[in-house]
Amino acid sequence: MARITLRQLLDHAAENDYGVPAFNINNMEQALAIMDAANQVDAPVIIQASRGARSYANDVMLKHMMDAVTEIYPHIPVCVHLDHGNEAATCMTAIQAGFTSVMMDGSLKADGKTPGDWTYNVGVTKTVTDMAHLGGISVEGELGVLGSLETGMGDKEDGHGAEGKLSHDQLLTNPDEAVKFVQETKVDALAIAMGTSHGAYKFTRKPDGDILAMNVIEEIHRKLPNTHLVMHGSSSVPQDLQDIINAYGGKMKPTWGVPVAEIQRGIKNGVRKINIDTDNRMAMTGQIRKVLKDNPEEFDPRKYLKPAMEAMTKLCKQRLQEFNTAGQASKFKKILTPADMAKRYAKGELDPRVA
Ligand SMILES: O=C(CO)COP(=O)(O)O
Ligand SMILES: O=C[C@H](O)COP(=O)(O)O
Ligand SMILES: [Zn+2]
Ligand SMILES: [Zn+2]
Protein backbone atom coordinates (compact mmCIF):
# COMPACT_ATOMS: atom_id res chain seq x y z
CA MET A 1 0.00 0.00 0.00
CA ALA A 2 1.89 2.99 -1.25
CA ARG A 3 -0.35 5.97 -0.71
CA ILE A 4 2.01 8.89 -0.13
CA THR A 5 1.42 12.43 1.13
CA LEU A 6 2.10 15.31 -1.23
CA ARG A 7 4.64 16.72 1.20
CA GLN A 8 6.83 13.63 1.34
CA LEU A 9 6.62 13.24 -2.44
CA LEU A 10 7.52 16.85 -3.23
CA ASP A 11 10.32 16.94 -0.64
CA HIS A 12 11.82 13.97 -2.50
CA ALA A 13 11.27 15.72 -5.84
CA ALA A 14 13.08 18.82 -4.59
CA GLU A 15 16.01 16.79 -3.28
CA ASN A 16 16.28 14.95 -6.58
CA ASP A 17 15.50 17.82 -8.99
CA TYR A 18 12.36 16.57 -10.65
CA GLY A 19 8.72 17.58 -11.06
CA VAL A 20 5.61 15.46 -10.59
CA PRO A 21 2.65 15.72 -12.94
CA ALA A 22 -0.73 15.75 -11.20
CA PHE A 23 -3.23 14.09 -13.51
CA ASN A 24 -6.98 14.47 -12.99
CA ILE A 25 -9.26 11.47 -12.89
CA ASN A 26 -13.01 10.97 -13.01
CA ASN A 27 -13.25 7.28 -13.81
CA MET A 28 -11.58 3.88 -13.75
CA GLU A 29 -10.16 4.20 -17.25
CA GLN A 30 -8.22 7.35 -16.37
CA ALA A 31 -6.93 5.86 -13.10
CA LEU A 32 -5.71 2.71 -14.86
CA ALA A 33 -4.15 4.69 -17.73
CA ILE A 34 -2.12 6.86 -15.33
CA MET A 35 -0.96 3.87 -13.30
CA ASP A 36 0.04 1.92 -16.39
CA ALA A 37 2.25 4.85 -17.40
CA ALA A 38 3.75 5.29 -13.91
CA ASN A 39 4.46 1.57 -13.71
CA GLN A 40 6.11 1.45 -17.13
CA VAL A 41 8.59 4.18 -16.23
CA ASP A 42 9.00 3.58 -12.46
CA ALA A 43 7.51 6.95 -11.49
CA PRO A 44 5.64 8.18 -8.43
CA VAL A 45 2.50 10.04 -9.39
CA ILE A 46 -0.19 12.41 -8.18
CA ILE A 47 -3.77 11.47 -9.00
CA GLN A 48 -6.16 14.31 -8.32
CA ALA A 49 -9.92 14.63 -8.24
CA SER A 50 -11.83 17.89 -8.51
CA ARG A 51 -15.19 18.67 -6.90
CA GLY A 52 -16.68 17.86 -10.30
CA ALA A 53 -14.96 14.46 -10.28
CA ARG A 54 -16.23 13.75 -6.78
CA SER A 55 -19.82 14.44 -7.74
CA TYR A 56 -19.44 12.54 -11.04
CA ALA A 57 -17.87 9.41 -9.57
CA ASN A 58 -18.94 9.48 -5.90
CA ASP A 59 -16.39 9.61 -3.04
CA VAL A 60 -16.90 5.95 -2.23
CA MET A 61 -16.08 4.95 -5.79
CA LEU A 62 -13.01 7.20 -5.82
CA LYS A 63 -11.83 5.82 -2.48
CA HIS A 64 -12.07 2.24 -3.67
CA MET A 65 -10.46 3.04 -7.03
CA MET A 66 -7.51 4.55 -5.20
CA ASP A 67 -7.30 1.46 -2.97
CA ALA A 68 -7.48 -0.68 -6.08
CA VAL A 69 -4.65 1.06 -7.93
CA THR A 70 -2.35 0.95 -4.91
CA GLU A 71 -3.14 -2.75 -4.56
CA ILE A 72 -2.46 -3.45 -8.24
CA TYR A 73 0.75 -1.38 -8.21
CA PRO A 74 2.01 -1.60 -4.59
CA HIS A 75 5.50 -0.39 -5.56
CA ILE A 76 4.30 2.92 -7.06
CA PRO A 77 3.92 5.81 -4.59
CA VAL A 78 0.58 7.46 -5.32
CA CYS A 79 -0.52 10.76 -3.84
CA VAL A 80 -4.30 11.17 -3.83
CA HIS A 81 -5.02 14.88 -4.00
CA LEU A 82 -8.12 17.10 -3.94
CA ASP A 83 -7.94 19.60 -6.82
CA HIS A 84 -9.34 23.11 -6.15
CA GLY A 85 -11.10 22.65 -2.83
CA ASN A 86 -13.42 25.66 -2.56
CA GLU A 87 -13.93 25.71 1.22
CA ALA A 88 -12.70 24.00 4.38
CA ALA A 89 -15.55 21.50 4.43
CA THR A 90 -14.71 20.24 0.93
CA CYS A 91 -11.15 19.61 2.10
CA MET A 92 -12.19 17.84 5.30
CA THR A 93 -14.61 15.47 3.54
CA ALA A 94 -11.88 14.63 1.01
CA ILE A 95 -9.58 13.71 3.89
CA GLN A 96 -12.35 11.50 5.29
CA ALA A 97 -12.55 9.80 1.90
CA GLY A 98 -8.85 8.90 2.08
CA PHE A 99 -7.14 11.74 0.20
CA THR A 100 -3.55 12.28 1.41
CA SER A 101 -3.44 15.86 0.21
CA VAL A 102 -5.88 18.70 -0.39
CA MET A 103 -5.84 21.99 -2.24
CA MET A 104 -7.57 24.82 -0.45
CA ASP A 105 -7.98 27.32 -3.27
CA GLY A 106 -8.66 30.53 -1.38
CA SER A 107 -7.74 32.64 -4.41
CA LEU A 108 -11.46 32.38 -5.09
CA LYS A 109 -14.34 32.50 -2.63
CA ALA A 110 -16.44 29.40 -1.92
CA ASP A 111 -18.54 30.07 -5.06
CA GLY A 112 -15.42 29.29 -7.12
CA LYS A 113 -15.95 32.51 -9.10
CA THR A 114 -15.33 35.59 -6.96
CA PRO A 115 -11.69 36.46 -6.24
CA GLY A 116 -10.97 36.20 -2.51
CA ASP A 117 -8.98 39.00 -0.87
CA TRP A 118 -5.81 38.54 1.19
CA THR A 119 -7.54 38.23 4.56
CA TYR A 120 -10.03 35.71 3.24
CA ASN A 121 -7.38 33.61 1.49
CA VAL A 122 -4.94 33.52 4.43
CA GLY A 123 -7.77 32.81 6.88
CA VAL A 124 -9.41 29.93 5.06
CA THR A 125 -6.09 28.38 4.00
CA LYS A 126 -4.73 28.51 7.55
CA THR A 127 -7.90 26.90 8.88
CA VAL A 128 -7.29 23.98 6.54
CA THR A 129 -3.54 23.63 7.20
CA ASP A 130 -4.11 23.76 10.97
CA MET A 131 -6.60 20.89 10.76
CA ALA A 132 -4.99 18.82 7.98
CA HIS A 133 -1.51 18.90 9.49
CA LEU A 134 -2.85 17.54 12.78
CA GLY A 135 -3.63 14.41 10.77
CA GLY A 136 -0.47 14.56 8.66
CA ILE A 137 -2.31 15.47 5.46
CA SER A 138 -0.64 17.91 3.06
CA VAL A 139 -2.12 21.21 1.86
CA GLU A 140 -1.66 23.18 -1.35
CA GLY A 141 -2.71 26.83 -1.33
CA GLU A 142 -3.03 29.33 -4.17
CA LEU A 143 -2.04 32.97 -4.32
CA GLY A 144 -2.95 34.98 -7.42
CA VAL A 145 -5.89 34.30 -9.72
CA LEU A 146 -5.58 32.10 -12.80
CA GLY A 147 -6.43 33.87 -16.04
CA SER A 148 -5.14 35.13 -19.35
CA LEU A 149 -2.53 37.90 -19.58
CA GLU A 150 -3.61 38.31 -23.21
CA THR A 151 -7.23 39.17 -22.49
CA GLY A 152 -7.27 39.85 -18.74
CA MET A 153 -10.14 37.39 -18.44
CA GLY A 154 -10.42 34.89 -15.62
CA ASP A 155 -10.66 31.21 -16.49
CA LYS A 156 -14.15 29.89 -16.06
CA GLU A 157 -14.00 27.44 -18.92
CA ASP A 158 -14.62 24.36 -16.80
CA GLY A 159 -16.78 25.80 -14.06
CA HIS A 160 -14.17 26.65 -11.42
CA GLY A 161 -12.58 29.99 -12.22
CA ALA A 162 -12.84 33.75 -11.86
CA GLU A 163 -15.58 35.49 -13.80
CA GLY A 164 -14.88 38.70 -15.70
CA LYS A 165 -11.90 40.98 -16.07
CA LEU A 166 -8.92 40.78 -13.72
CA SER A 167 -6.12 43.29 -13.12
CA HIS A 168 -2.48 42.49 -13.87
CA ASP A 169 -1.88 42.51 -10.11
CA GLN A 170 -4.42 39.73 -9.63
CA LEU A 171 -3.13 37.69 -12.57
CA LEU A 172 0.50 37.67 -11.42
CA THR A 173 1.42 36.40 -7.96
CA ASN A 174 3.39 39.01 -6.04
CA PRO A 175 6.67 37.43 -4.83
CA ASP A 176 6.80 39.37 -1.53
CA GLU A 177 3.20 38.43 -0.77
CA ALA A 178 4.05 34.81 -1.60
CA VAL A 179 6.66 34.82 1.17
CA LYS A 180 4.17 36.24 3.69
CA PHE A 181 1.45 33.83 2.55
CA VAL A 182 3.65 30.77 3.06
CA GLN A 183 4.81 32.02 6.46
CA GLU A 184 1.30 32.72 7.67
CA THR A 185 -0.49 29.66 6.28
CA LYS A 186 2.30 27.01 6.45
CA VAL A 187 1.12 25.45 3.18
CA ASP A 188 3.18 22.54 1.87
CA ALA A 189 2.94 23.70 -1.73
CA LEU A 190 1.99 26.99 -3.34
CA ALA A 191 0.11 27.38 -6.61
CA ILE A 192 0.92 30.62 -8.35
CA ALA A 193 -0.56 32.67 -11.16
CA MET A 194 1.61 33.74 -14.11
CA GLY A 195 -0.60 33.53 -17.19
CA THR A 196 -1.76 29.94 -17.38
CA SER A 197 -5.43 29.06 -17.29
CA HIS A 198 -7.49 25.88 -17.35
CA GLY A 199 -8.80 24.23 -20.50
CA ALA A 200 -7.64 24.16 -24.10
CA TYR A 201 -7.82 27.87 -24.95
CA LYS A 202 -4.91 29.32 -23.00
CA PHE A 203 -3.05 31.36 -25.63
CA THR A 204 -3.91 32.60 -29.13
CA ARG A 205 -0.26 32.28 -30.17
CA LYS A 206 2.85 30.44 -29.10
CA PRO A 207 3.40 31.99 -25.67
CA ASP A 208 6.33 34.30 -24.97
CA GLY A 209 7.27 36.02 -21.70
CA ASP A 210 4.55 38.67 -22.16
CA ILE A 211 1.74 36.15 -21.82
CA LEU A 212 3.44 33.32 -19.91
CA ALA A 213 5.42 35.07 -17.19
CA MET A 214 7.93 32.38 -16.18
CA ASN A 215 10.10 35.16 -14.72
CA VAL A 216 7.55 35.45 -11.90
CA ILE A 217 8.26 31.83 -10.97
CA GLU A 218 11.99 32.51 -10.98
CA GLU A 219 11.56 35.52 -8.71
CA ILE A 220 9.33 33.62 -6.28
CA HIS A 221 11.80 30.74 -6.22
CA ARG A 222 14.63 33.16 -5.36
CA LYS A 223 12.64 34.40 -2.37
CA LEU A 224 11.20 31.00 -1.40
CA PRO A 225 13.85 28.44 -2.40
CA ASN A 226 12.44 25.79 -0.05
CA THR A 227 8.78 26.07 -1.07
CA HIS A 228 7.31 23.63 -3.57
CA LEU A 229 5.63 25.61 -6.37
CA VAL A 230 2.64 24.38 -8.37
CA MET A 231 1.76 25.23 -11.95
CA HIS A 232 -1.95 24.89 -12.76
CA GLY A 233 -3.34 24.99 -16.28
CA SER A 234 -0.21 23.27 -17.57
CA SER A 235 -1.52 21.20 -20.43
CA SER A 236 0.51 21.69 -23.59
CA VAL A 237 -2.51 21.21 -25.88
CA PRO A 238 -0.40 19.34 -28.46
CA GLN A 239 -1.11 20.11 -32.10
CA ASP A 240 -1.26 16.41 -33.04
CA LEU A 241 -4.08 15.84 -30.53
CA GLN A 242 -5.97 18.86 -31.88
CA ASP A 243 -5.50 17.43 -35.38
CA ILE A 244 -6.86 13.98 -34.47
CA ILE A 245 -9.95 15.48 -32.85
CA ASN A 246 -10.58 17.74 -35.85
CA ALA A 247 -9.89 14.99 -38.38
CA TYR A 248 -12.68 12.89 -36.91
CA GLY A 249 -15.50 15.39 -36.68
CA GLY A 250 -14.32 17.61 -33.80
CA LYS A 251 -14.33 21.40 -34.00
CA MET A 252 -11.46 22.67 -31.87
CA LYS A 253 -10.37 26.21 -32.71
CA PRO A 254 -6.64 26.89 -33.20
CA THR A 255 -4.96 27.30 -29.82
CA TRP A 256 -1.70 27.05 -27.86
CA GLY A 257 -0.93 25.53 -24.48
CA VAL A 258 2.08 25.65 -22.16
CA PRO A 259 5.21 24.38 -23.97
CA VAL A 260 6.93 21.49 -22.17
CA ALA A 261 10.22 23.44 -22.35
CA GLU A 262 8.66 26.21 -20.21
CA ILE A 263 7.53 23.63 -17.64
CA GLN A 264 11.06 22.21 -17.60
CA ARG A 265 12.33 25.73 -16.95
CA GLY A 266 9.85 25.90 -14.07
CA ILE A 267 11.15 22.61 -12.64
CA LYS A 268 14.64 24.15 -12.54
CA ASN A 269 13.07 26.94 -10.47
CA GLY A 270 11.14 25.19 -7.73
CA VAL A 271 8.08 23.93 -9.63
CA ARG A 272 7.38 20.47 -8.22
CA LYS A 273 3.73 19.79 -9.11
CA ILE A 274 2.38 20.30 -12.62
CA ASN A 275 -1.39 20.01 -13.15
CA ILE A 276 -2.52 18.34 -16.36
CA ASP A 277 -6.08 17.44 -17.27
CA THR A 278 -6.91 18.88 -20.70
CA ASP A 279 -4.16 16.97 -22.57
CA ASN A 280 -5.53 13.68 -21.26
CA ARG A 281 -9.10 14.66 -22.10
CA MET A 282 -7.97 15.42 -25.64
CA ALA A 283 -5.95 12.21 -25.96
CA MET A 284 -8.96 10.10 -24.97
CA THR A 285 -11.52 12.04 -27.00
CA GLY A 286 -9.41 11.87 -30.16
CA GLN A 287 -9.31 8.06 -30.02
CA ILE A 288 -12.99 7.73 -29.16
CA ARG A 289 -13.89 9.93 -32.13
CA LYS A 290 -11.59 7.94 -34.41
CA VAL A 291 -12.92 4.51 -33.43
CA LEU A 292 -16.54 5.59 -33.75
CA LYS A 293 -15.95 7.33 -37.11
CA ASP A 294 -13.97 4.41 -38.55
CA ASN A 295 -16.37 1.78 -37.18
CA PRO A 296 -19.88 3.25 -37.13
CA GLU A 297 -21.30 -0.21 -36.51
CA GLU A 298 -19.40 -0.52 -33.19
CA PHE A 299 -21.20 -0.22 -29.86
CA ASP A 300 -18.99 -2.08 -27.36
CA PRO A 301 -17.56 0.67 -25.09
CA ARG A 302 -14.36 -1.34 -24.58
CA LYS A 303 -13.60 -0.95 -28.29
CA TYR A 304 -13.21 2.80 -27.94
CA LEU A 305 -12.21 3.05 -24.27
CA LYS A 306 -9.19 0.79 -24.69
CA PRO A 307 -7.54 2.95 -27.38
CA ALA A 308 -8.57 6.00 -25.34
CA MET A 309 -6.73 4.60 -22.32
CA GLU A 310 -3.70 3.75 -24.44
CA ALA A 311 -3.54 7.31 -25.77
CA MET A 312 -3.77 8.66 -22.22
CA THR A 313 -1.05 6.28 -21.00
CA LYS A 314 1.19 7.48 -23.83
CA LEU A 315 0.66 11.12 -22.87
CA CYS A 316 1.23 10.47 -19.15
CA LYS A 317 4.36 8.45 -19.83
CA GLN A 318 5.75 11.23 -21.99
CA ARG A 319 5.21 13.86 -19.26
CA LEU A 320 6.69 11.56 -16.57
CA GLN A 321 9.80 11.27 -18.72
CA GLU A 322 9.94 14.97 -19.60
CA PHE A 323 9.66 16.04 -15.95
CA ASN A 324 12.27 13.47 -14.79
CA THR A 325 9.70 11.71 -12.62
CA ALA A 326 10.61 8.48 -14.43
CA GLY A 327 12.98 6.27 -12.47
CA GLN A 328 12.17 7.88 -9.12
CA ALA A 329 9.60 5.45 -7.66
CA SER A 330 12.13 2.79 -6.70
CA LYS A 331 14.28 5.42 -4.94
CA PHE A 332 11.76 5.79 -2.10
CA LYS A 333 13.12 3.93 0.91
CA LYS A 334 10.08 4.29 3.14
CA ILE A 335 6.62 5.72 2.56
CA LEU A 336 5.58 7.65 5.65
CA THR A 337 1.96 7.34 6.77
CA PRO A 338 -0.11 10.43 7.51
CA ALA A 339 0.34 9.54 11.21
CA ASP A 340 4.15 9.65 10.76
CA MET A 341 3.80 13.01 8.99
CA ALA A 342 1.57 14.34 11.78
CA LYS A 343 4.41 13.77 14.26
CA ARG A 344 6.82 15.62 12.00
CA TYR A 345 4.44 18.62 11.77
CA ALA A 346 3.97 18.56 15.56
CA LYS A 347 7.73 18.76 16.08
CA GLY A 348 7.94 21.73 13.72
CA GLU A 349 10.19 19.77 11.32
CA LEU A 350 8.02 20.73 8.36
CA ASP A 351 7.57 24.43 9.13
CA PRO A 352 8.24 26.71 6.15
CA ARG A 353 11.85 27.74 5.73
CA VAL A 354 11.88 31.21 4.32
CA ALA A 355 15.19 32.54 3.00
O1 LIG B 1 -4.79 22.94 -13.57
C1 LIG B 1 -5.44 21.95 -13.85
C2 LIG B 1 -6.16 21.23 -12.79
O2 LIG B 1 -6.13 21.91 -11.57
C3 LIG B 1 -5.51 21.39 -15.23
O3 LIG B 1 -5.03 22.28 -16.19
P1 LIG B 1 -5.23 22.01 -17.76
O4 LIG B 1 -6.63 22.43 -18.10
O5 LIG B 1 -4.22 22.87 -18.45
O6 LIG B 1 -4.98 20.59 -18.01
O1 LIG C 1 -9.68 22.53 -12.86
C1 LIG C 1 -9.04 21.56 -13.07
C2 LIG C 1 -9.37 20.34 -13.80
O2 LIG C 1 -9.32 20.57 -15.16
C3 LIG C 1 -10.65 19.70 -13.35
O3 LIG C 1 -11.70 20.16 -14.06
P1 LIG C 1 -13.22 19.88 -13.60
O4 LIG C 1 -13.49 20.85 -12.48
O5 LIG C 1 -14.03 20.10 -14.82
O6 LIG C 1 -13.26 18.44 -13.11
ZN1 LIG D 1 -10.28 23.27 -14.12
ZN1 LIG E 1 -6.14 23.97 -11.54
XYZ file of C-alpha atoms and ligand atoms in Angstrom:
377
model
C 0.000 0.000 0.000
C 1.894 2.994 -1.245
C -0.349 5.967 -0.713
C 2.007 8.894 -0.127
C 1.416 12.426 1.129
C 2.101 15.307 -1.232
C 4.643 16.720 1.201
C 6.826 13.627 1.339
C 6.625 13.237 -2.436
C 7.517 16.852 -3.233
C 10.324 16.944 -0.645
C 11.819 13.967 -2.501
C 11.267 15.717 -5.835
C 13.080 18.824 -4.592
C 16.007 16.787 -3.278
C 16.283 14.952 -6.582
C 15.497 17.824 -8.990
C 12.360 16.570 -10.646
C 8.722 17.580 -11.060
C 5.609 15.459 -10.594
C 2.646 15.717 -12.935
C -0.730 15.753 -11.196
C -3.228 14.094 -13.510
C -6.978 14.470 -12.994
C -9.261 11.471 -12.892
C -13.005 10.972 -13.014
C -13.249 7.278 -13.810
C -11.576 3.882 -13.748
C -10.158 4.196 -17.247
C -8.217 7.355 -16.368
C -6.929 5.857 -13.102
C -5.706 2.711 -14.864
C -4.155 4.686 -17.728
C -2.122 6.856 -15.330
C -0.958 3.872 -13.299
C 0.037 1.918 -16.394
C 2.253 4.852 -17.402
C 3.749 5.287 -13.913
C 4.462 1.569 -13.710
C 6.108 1.447 -17.134
C 8.593 4.178 -16.227
C 8.997 3.581 -12.458
C 7.505 6.947 -11.493
C 5.645 8.177 -8.432
C 2.504 10.038 -9.391
C -0.193 12.409 -8.176
C -3.770 11.473 -8.999
C -6.163 14.311 -8.325
C -9.922 14.629 -8.240
C -11.831 17.886 -8.506
C -15.185 18.671 -6.905
C -16.683 17.858 -10.299
C -14.958 14.464 -10.278
C -16.225 13.750 -6.780
C -19.817 14.436 -7.741
C -19.438 12.540 -11.042
C -17.873 9.406 -9.574
C -18.941 9.484 -5.904
C -16.393 9.610 -3.039
C -16.900 5.945 -2.226
C -16.079 4.947 -5.790
C -13.014 7.198 -5.817
C -11.832 5.817 -2.482
C -12.065 2.243 -3.674
C -10.461 3.044 -7.026
C -7.506 4.548 -5.195
C -7.303 1.465 -2.968
C -7.478 -0.681 -6.083
C -4.650 1.063 -7.925
C -2.348 0.950 -4.908
C -3.139 -2.754 -4.556
C -2.457 -3.446 -8.239
C 0.747 -1.379 -8.206
C 2.015 -1.604 -4.590
C 5.500 -0.389 -5.561
C 4.299 2.920 -7.061
C 3.923 5.808 -4.588
C 0.577 7.463 -5.319
C -0.518 10.762 -3.839
C -4.295 11.172 -3.827
C -5.022 14.883 -3.997
C -8.119 17.101 -3.944
C -7.944 19.604 -6.824
C -9.338 23.113 -6.147
C -11.098 22.650 -2.825
C -13.422 25.656 -2.558
C -13.931 25.708 1.223
C -12.698 24.005 4.379
C -15.555 21.499 4.427
C -14.707 20.243 0.932
C -11.151 19.607 2.105
C -12.189 17.838 5.301
C -14.607 15.474 3.538
C -11.883 14.628 1.005
C -9.582 13.712 3.885
C -12.349 11.502 5.294
C -12.546 9.804 1.897
C -8.848 8.902 2.076
C -7.135 11.735 0.199
C -3.554 12.276 1.407
C -3.438 15.859 0.211
C -5.876 18.700 -0.392
C -5.842 21.986 -2.242
C -7.569 24.820 -0.449
C -7.982 27.324 -3.266
C -8.658 30.527 -1.382
C -7.735 32.642 -4.408
C -11.461 32.379 -5.086
C -14.336 32.496 -2.630
C -16.440 29.402 -1.919
C -18.541 30.068 -5.058
C -15.416 29.286 -7.119
C -15.951 32.511 -9.097
C -15.326 35.594 -6.963
C -11.687 36.463 -6.245
C -10.966 36.198 -2.510
C -8.984 38.996 -0.873
C -5.805 38.541 1.190
C -7.535 38.232 4.556
C -10.033 35.714 3.238
C -7.376 33.610 1.488
C -4.943 33.523 4.428
C -7.769 32.813 6.881
C -9.412 29.932 5.060
C -6.092 28.378 3.999
C -4.730 28.511 7.554
C -7.904 26.901 8.882
C -7.289 23.976 6.540
C -3.535 23.625 7.196
C -4.105 23.760 10.972
C -6.597 20.886 10.760
C -4.995 18.822 7.976
C -1.512 18.900 9.485
C -2.851 17.538 12.784
C -3.634 14.411 10.773
C -0.471 14.560 8.657
C -2.310 15.473 5.465
C -0.644 17.914 3.057
C -2.116 21.206 1.864
C -1.658 23.180 -1.352
C -2.709 26.833 -1.329
C -3.026 29.327 -4.168
C -2.041 32.975 -4.316
C -2.954 34.979 -7.416
C -5.892 34.298 -9.715
C -5.576 32.099 -12.805
C -6.428 33.874 -16.036
C -5.139 35.132 -19.353
C -2.530 37.896 -19.578
C -3.614 38.308 -23.213
C -7.227 39.171 -22.490
C -7.269 39.853 -18.738
C -10.136 37.394 -18.444
C -10.421 34.885 -15.616
C -10.664 31.212 -16.487
C -14.149 29.888 -16.062
C -13.997 27.438 -18.924
C -14.622 24.362 -16.797
C -16.784 25.798 -14.057
C -14.173 26.648 -11.423
C -12.578 29.990 -12.218
C -12.845 33.753 -11.859
C -15.578 35.492 -13.799
C -14.883 38.696 -15.700
C -11.897 40.976 -16.073
C -8.918 40.781 -13.715
C -6.119 43.291 -13.123
C -2.481 42.488 -13.871
C -1.879 42.508 -10.107
C -4.424 39.729 -9.628
C -3.130 37.693 -12.573
C 0.498 37.673 -11.416
C 1.425 36.401 -7.965
C 3.390 39.008 -6.035
C 6.668 37.431 -4.829
C 6.799 39.370 -1.530
C 3.204 38.426 -0.773
C 4.050 34.815 -1.601
C 6.659 34.823 1.172
C 4.165 36.242 3.692
C 1.451 33.827 2.546
C 3.647 30.769 3.059
C 4.813 32.016 6.463
C 1.296 32.719 7.672
C -0.495 29.662 6.282
C 2.297 27.014 6.447
C 1.118 25.452 3.182
C 3.184 22.535 1.872
C 2.938 23.700 -1.727
C 1.994 26.990 -3.335
C 0.113 27.383 -6.613
C 0.919 30.621 -8.348
C -0.564 32.674 -11.159
C 1.608 33.741 -14.107
C -0.599 33.533 -17.193
C -1.759 29.937 -17.380
C -5.433 29.057 -17.289
C -7.491 25.881 -17.350
C -8.804 24.234 -20.496
C -7.642 24.158 -24.102
C -7.825 27.874 -24.945
C -4.907 29.325 -23.001
C -3.053 31.364 -25.632
C -3.910 32.602 -29.132
C -0.260 32.279 -30.173
C 2.854 30.441 -29.095
C 3.396 31.994 -25.670
C 6.332 34.296 -24.968
C 7.268 36.019 -21.703
C 4.552 38.667 -22.156
C 1.744 36.154 -21.817
C 3.441 33.322 -19.909
C 5.421 35.071 -17.187
C 7.926 32.384 -16.182
C 10.096 35.161 -14.716
C 7.548 35.449 -11.901
C 8.258 31.833 -10.967
C 11.988 32.513 -10.982
C 11.564 35.518 -8.711
C 9.327 33.623 -6.282
C 11.802 30.744 -6.216
C 14.631 33.165 -5.361
C 12.643 34.403 -2.366
C 11.204 30.999 -1.405
C 13.852 28.441 -2.398
C 12.436 25.795 -0.054
C 8.775 26.071 -1.065
C 7.310 23.634 -3.565
C 5.631 25.607 -6.366
C 2.641 24.377 -8.374
C 1.760 25.234 -11.952
C -1.948 24.892 -12.756
C -3.338 24.991 -16.277
C -0.211 23.266 -17.570
C -1.523 21.198 -20.430
C 0.507 21.694 -23.585
C -2.513 21.210 -25.881
C -0.402 19.335 -28.463
C -1.114 20.114 -32.103
C -1.264 16.410 -33.036
C -4.079 15.838 -30.529
C -5.972 18.861 -31.882
C -5.498 17.433 -35.385
C -6.863 13.981 -34.470
C -9.951 15.483 -32.847
C -10.581 17.745 -35.847
C -9.888 14.989 -38.381
C -12.681 12.893 -36.907
C -15.503 15.395 -36.679
C -14.321 17.611 -33.805
C -14.332 21.399 -33.998
C -11.464 22.674 -31.874
C -10.374 26.209 -32.713
C -6.641 26.891 -33.200
C -4.959 27.304 -29.819
C -1.704 27.052 -27.858
C -0.929 25.530 -24.478
C 2.081 25.646 -22.161
C 5.205 24.376 -23.974
C 6.926 21.493 -22.172
C 10.215 23.442 -22.351
C 8.660 26.207 -20.207
C 7.532 23.635 -17.635
C 11.064 22.212 -17.600
C 12.335 25.733 -16.951
C 9.854 25.899 -14.066
C 11.148 22.611 -12.641
C 14.639 24.153 -12.535
C 13.068 26.936 -10.468
C 11.137 25.191 -7.730
C 8.081 23.933 -9.629
C 7.385 20.471 -8.218
C 3.726 19.794 -9.108
C 2.376 20.304 -12.616
C -1.385 20.014 -13.153
C -2.516 18.344 -16.360
C -6.076 17.442 -17.275
C -6.906 18.882 -20.699
C -4.163 16.975 -22.573
C -5.529 13.677 -21.264
C -9.104 14.657 -22.095
C -7.970 15.423 -25.635
C -5.953 12.205 -25.958
C -8.959 10.102 -24.975
C -11.517 12.036 -26.996
C -9.406 11.868 -30.159
C -9.313 8.062 -30.021
C -12.994 7.730 -29.160
C -13.887 9.927 -32.132
C -11.586 7.944 -34.409
C -12.921 4.511 -33.427
C -16.543 5.594 -33.748
C -15.954 7.327 -37.112
C -13.968 4.410 -38.553
C -16.372 1.784 -37.182
C -19.876 3.250 -37.129
C -21.303 -0.209 -36.511
C -19.403 -0.521 -33.191
C -21.199 -0.217 -29.856
C -18.990 -2.078 -27.364
C -17.556 0.667 -25.093
C -14.362 -1.337 -24.583
C -13.600 -0.947 -28.294
C -13.212 2.805 -27.938
C -12.207 3.048 -24.266
C -9.195 0.789 -24.691
C -7.542 2.952 -27.385
C -8.572 6.000 -25.345
C -6.735 4.595 -22.320
C -3.698 3.752 -24.442
C -3.540 7.313 -25.765
C -3.771 8.657 -22.224
C -1.053 6.277 -20.999
C 1.189 7.482 -23.827
C 0.663 11.123 -22.872
C 1.229 10.469 -19.147
C 4.362 8.449 -19.831
C 5.752 11.232 -21.990
C 5.214 13.858 -19.265
C 6.690 11.563 -16.574
C 9.799 11.267 -18.722
C 9.938 14.970 -19.597
C 9.657 16.044 -15.950
C 12.266 13.474 -14.790
C 9.699 11.709 -12.623
C 10.607 8.483 -14.434
C 12.984 6.271 -12.474
C 12.167 7.877 -9.115
C 9.600 5.454 -7.658
C 12.134 2.791 -6.696
C 14.279 5.417 -4.944
C 11.762 5.786 -2.103
C 13.118 3.933 0.907
C 10.082 4.292 3.135
C 6.623 5.724 2.559
C 5.582 7.646 5.649
C 1.964 7.340 6.767
C -0.111 10.431 7.514
C 0.343 9.540 11.207
C 4.153 9.652 10.755
C 3.804 13.005 8.989
C 1.574 14.335 11.785
C 4.406 13.770 14.259
C 6.819 15.621 11.998
C 4.445 18.616 11.766
C 3.970 18.564 15.557
C 7.731 18.756 16.082
C 7.939 21.726 13.715
C 10.187 19.773 11.324
C 8.025 20.734 8.361
C 7.566 24.428 9.132
C 8.242 26.706 6.153
C 11.847 27.739 5.730
C 11.880 31.214 4.325
C 15.194 32.536 2.996
O -4.790 22.939 -13.565
C -5.437 21.948 -13.845
C -6.161 21.232 -12.792
O -6.134 21.913 -11.568
C -5.507 21.391 -15.228
O -5.026 22.278 -16.192
P -5.235 22.011 -17.760
O -6.630 22.425 -18.101
O -4.225 22.871 -18.448
O -4.977 20.586 -18.010
O -9.682 22.532 -12.858
C -9.038 21.560 -13.070
C -9.368 20.337 -13.798
O -9.316 20.574 -15.162
C -10.646 19.701 -13.348
O -11.702 20.164 -14.064
P -13.220 19.877 -13.595
O -13.486 20.848 -12.484
O -14.027 20.102 -14.824
O -13.263 18.444 -13.109
Zn -10.277 23.266 -14.118
Zn -6.141 23.969 -11.541
